[in-house]
């Protein structure tokens, strides 16, 4: 079994360069199928999630060429066959193949897993979007058979601003006949990244990044070039690392606006942070003030940074409150932080962090991707050694995590035990 071993107390100095966004890449790669000729996607992170998706493309018969940080996909040889469960169950984002196969072939059959450890994560809003556009859906346990003789534009009102449902509906609507309006759409930057890719192919999408997206369906979509935006969650994770253990640590190749809420909250705490055009420089700061944080859809405080920022809140002097409004089970990291010396009370939808507490290394487990990131951050400042098991989920979401942190002075290594 692989574990991460971290010896805490090192100062982080130098520059960390942010990679392409996992949550954009996992939508852009399936979206390539919609093109009728070769596409190039640049700045794709080398993580197991993107590997799992290019494996599905390969299985469907597309030609996939992986260069250092880009992928060239020729989708013209794709055949429409069922995606087996062992492929689709590796990650939630495999469901982005549903809309693109439906839009291209009018039919898709695939397994899709339910929730994972942070919540139920149903896909009812995605299915609502497909039905509104003319599809019929047959569910057999975790297997979906989706069919549409004709896809016709519609007015889709999402019950909540779901990122996945917004992207899935957009991916079908670009090839539907007539106009589609998506109301109550999510506004995450990853949605804008996907819309830009589709418009580069010849789609006609306006309003991406707002709560109302308008799409006029087109007959053909041509191959093109697009670039993955910097990963805003990786950005936020390393900014937090800098505020915990940095000495003018530079986080480079970022879009500061995409982590604005985190930066504002850190400034409220009193963190020493300098914001540049495409970077921040951040240092460990003492006597931090406690704050209240409530996670929300973009541009609110990102739910994916909730677990990482908890470590910083343990270093604030006083009681901070963190409310999680997006997922129903995203505090599994707390028990391990408390084992390391934190003093956190858990309630149904929020936690109360009583700081400042010294952290001590311990044997802990990554229960999910961002919980694992939280424990890496805790290990960086804990006295002694922290060993993190079940590290797979963390490596799926952070490209070259060990290399990037080692480069700036952390003592972190991947070990086989
Ligand atoms: C995306 O998940 C991200 N994943 C998540 O990041 C992120 O936490 C989430 O958006 C919110 O920002 C990817 O982009 C691959 P949602 P997604 O649909 O699309 C409920 C990470 O750590 N809901 O906006 O699945 C759902 O249960 C991951 O990188 C329904 O009830 O998120 C959740 O409580 C974790 N019905 C909430 O809405 C639906 O049909 C937000 O889900 C869809 C969602």
PDB file of C-alpha atoms and ligand atoms in Angstrom, residues 22-23 26 92 95 118 121-126 160-164 188 303-304 326-327 330 369-370, ligand 1:
ATOM      1  CA  UNK A  22      -8.760  18.839 -12.984  1.00  0.00           C
ATOM      2  CA  UNK A  23     -12.423  19.860 -13.012  1.00  0.00           C
ATOM      3  CA  UNK A  26     -12.482  15.985 -16.981  1.00  0.00           C
ATOM      4  CA  UNK A  92     -17.754  10.754 -11.199  1.00  0.00           C
ATOM      5  CA  UNK A  95     -20.775  10.786 -16.725  1.00  0.00           C
ATOM      6  CA  UNK A 118     -18.779  13.372   0.588  1.00  0.00           C
ATOM      7  CA  UNK A 121     -24.312  13.184  -5.243  1.00  0.00           C
ATOM      8  CA  UNK A 122     -27.387  12.214  -7.307  1.00  0.00           C
ATOM      9  CA  UNK A 123     -27.594  13.157 -10.994  1.00  0.00           C
ATOM     10  CA  UNK A 124     -31.306  13.999 -11.133  1.00  0.00           C
ATOM     11  CA  UNK A 125     -30.673  17.491 -12.510  1.00  0.00           C
ATOM     12  CA  UNK A 126     -28.556  16.076 -15.344  1.00  0.00           C
ATOM     13  CA  UNK A 160     -29.901  24.085  -7.851  1.00  0.00           C
ATOM     14  CA  UNK A 161     -26.834  25.555  -9.611  1.00  0.00           C
ATOM     15  CA  UNK A 162     -25.248  22.145 -10.259  1.00  0.00           C
ATOM     16  CA  UNK A 163     -21.873  22.296 -12.030  1.00  0.00           C
ATOM     17  CA  UNK A 164     -22.276  18.862 -13.585  1.00  0.00           C
ATOM     18  CA  UNK A 188     -17.928  28.079 -12.010  1.00  0.00           C
ATOM     19  CA  UNK A 303     -16.578  23.813  -1.060  1.00  0.00           C
ATOM     20  CA  UNK A 304     -13.428  22.073  -2.347  1.00  0.00           C
ATOM     21  CA  UNK A 326     -22.978  22.117  -0.727  1.00  0.00           C
ATOM     22  CA  UNK A 327     -22.366  18.551   0.521  1.00  0.00           C
ATOM     23  CA  UNK A 330     -17.675  16.655   4.013  1.00  0.00           C
ATOM     24  CA  UNK A 369      -9.595  13.917  -2.260  1.00  0.00           C
ATOM     25  CA  UNK A 370      -9.812  17.235  -0.397  1.00  0.00           C
TER      26      UNK A 370
HETATM   27  C1  LIG B   1     -18.254  19.525  -9.282  1.00  0.00           C
HETATM   28  O1  LIG B   1     -18.975  18.385  -8.849  1.00  0.00           O
HETATM   29  C2  LIG B   1     -16.810  19.262  -8.913  1.00  0.00           C
HETATM   30  N1  LIG B   1     -16.353  18.060  -9.606  1.00  0.00           N
HETATM   31  C3  LIG B   1     -16.703  19.065  -7.401  1.00  0.00           C
HETATM   32  O2  LIG B   1     -15.309  18.912  -7.097  1.00  0.00           O
HETATM   33  C4  LIG B   1     -17.228  20.319  -6.707  1.00  0.00           C
HETATM   34  O3  LIG B   1     -17.214  20.103  -5.315  1.00  0.00           O
HETATM   35  C5  LIG B   1     -18.662  20.602  -7.166  1.00  0.00           C
HETATM   36  O4  LIG B   1     -18.705  20.707  -8.599  1.00  0.00           O
HETATM   37  C6  LIG B   1     -19.209  21.888  -6.569  1.00  0.00           C
HETATM   38  O5  LIG B   1     -18.361  22.936  -6.909  1.00  0.00           O
HETATM   39  C7  LIG B   1     -16.032  18.149 -10.903  1.00  0.00           C
HETATM   40  O6  LIG B   1     -16.140  19.197 -11.518  1.00  0.00           O
HETATM   41  C8  LIG B   1     -15.531  16.883 -11.558  1.00  0.00           C
HETATM   42  P1  LIG B   1     -22.682  19.753  -8.291  1.00  0.00           P
HETATM   43  P2  LIG B   1     -20.519  18.182  -9.282  1.00  0.00           P
HETATM   44  O7  LIG B   1     -23.471  19.057  -9.329  1.00  0.00           O
HETATM   45  O8  LIG B   1     -20.728  18.697 -10.659  1.00  0.00           O
HETATM   46  C9  LIG B   1     -26.205  18.200  -5.483  1.00  0.00           C
HETATM   47  C10 LIG B   1     -13.397  17.915  -6.193  1.00  0.00           C
HETATM   48  O9  LIG B   1     -13.017  17.788  -5.015  1.00  0.00           O
HETATM   49  N2  LIG B   1     -26.769  17.721  -6.752  1.00  0.00           N
HETATM   50  O10 LIG B   1     -22.516  21.233  -8.360  1.00  0.00           O
HETATM   51  O11 LIG B   1     -20.891  16.789  -8.985  1.00  0.00           O
HETATM   52  C11 LIG B   1     -24.974  17.372  -5.136  1.00  0.00           C
HETATM   53  O12 LIG B   1     -25.335  16.223  -4.428  1.00  0.00           O
HETATM   54  C12 LIG B   1     -14.849  17.660  -6.541  1.00  0.00           C
HETATM   55  O13 LIG B   1     -12.669  18.271  -7.155  1.00  0.00           O
HETATM   56  C13 LIG B   1     -28.043  17.178  -6.773  1.00  0.00           C
HETATM   57  O14 LIG B   1     -28.704  17.089  -5.751  1.00  0.00           O
HETATM   58  O15 LIG B   1     -21.220  19.134  -8.222  1.00  0.00           O
HETATM   59  C14 LIG B   1     -24.159  18.307  -4.295  1.00  0.00           C
HETATM   60  O16 LIG B   1     -24.638  18.234  -2.970  1.00  0.00           O
HETATM   61  C15 LIG B   1     -15.675  17.192  -5.342  1.00  0.00           C
HETATM   62  N3  LIG B   1     -28.525  16.741  -7.951  1.00  0.00           N
HETATM   63  C16 LIG B   1     -24.490  19.681  -4.892  1.00  0.00           C
HETATM   64  O17 LIG B   1     -25.710  19.528  -5.632  1.00  0.00           O
HETATM   65  C17 LIG B   1     -27.810  16.828  -9.112  1.00  0.00           C
HETATM   66  O18 LIG B   1     -28.309  16.405 -10.174  1.00  0.00           O
HETATM   67  C18 LIG B   1     -23.419  20.226  -5.825  1.00  0.00           C
HETATM   68  O19 LIG B   1     -23.257  19.301  -6.864  1.00  0.00           O
HETATM   69  C19 LIG B   1     -26.526  17.391  -9.072  1.00  0.00           C
HETATM   70  C20 LIG B   1     -26.025  17.839  -7.881  1.00  0.00           C
END
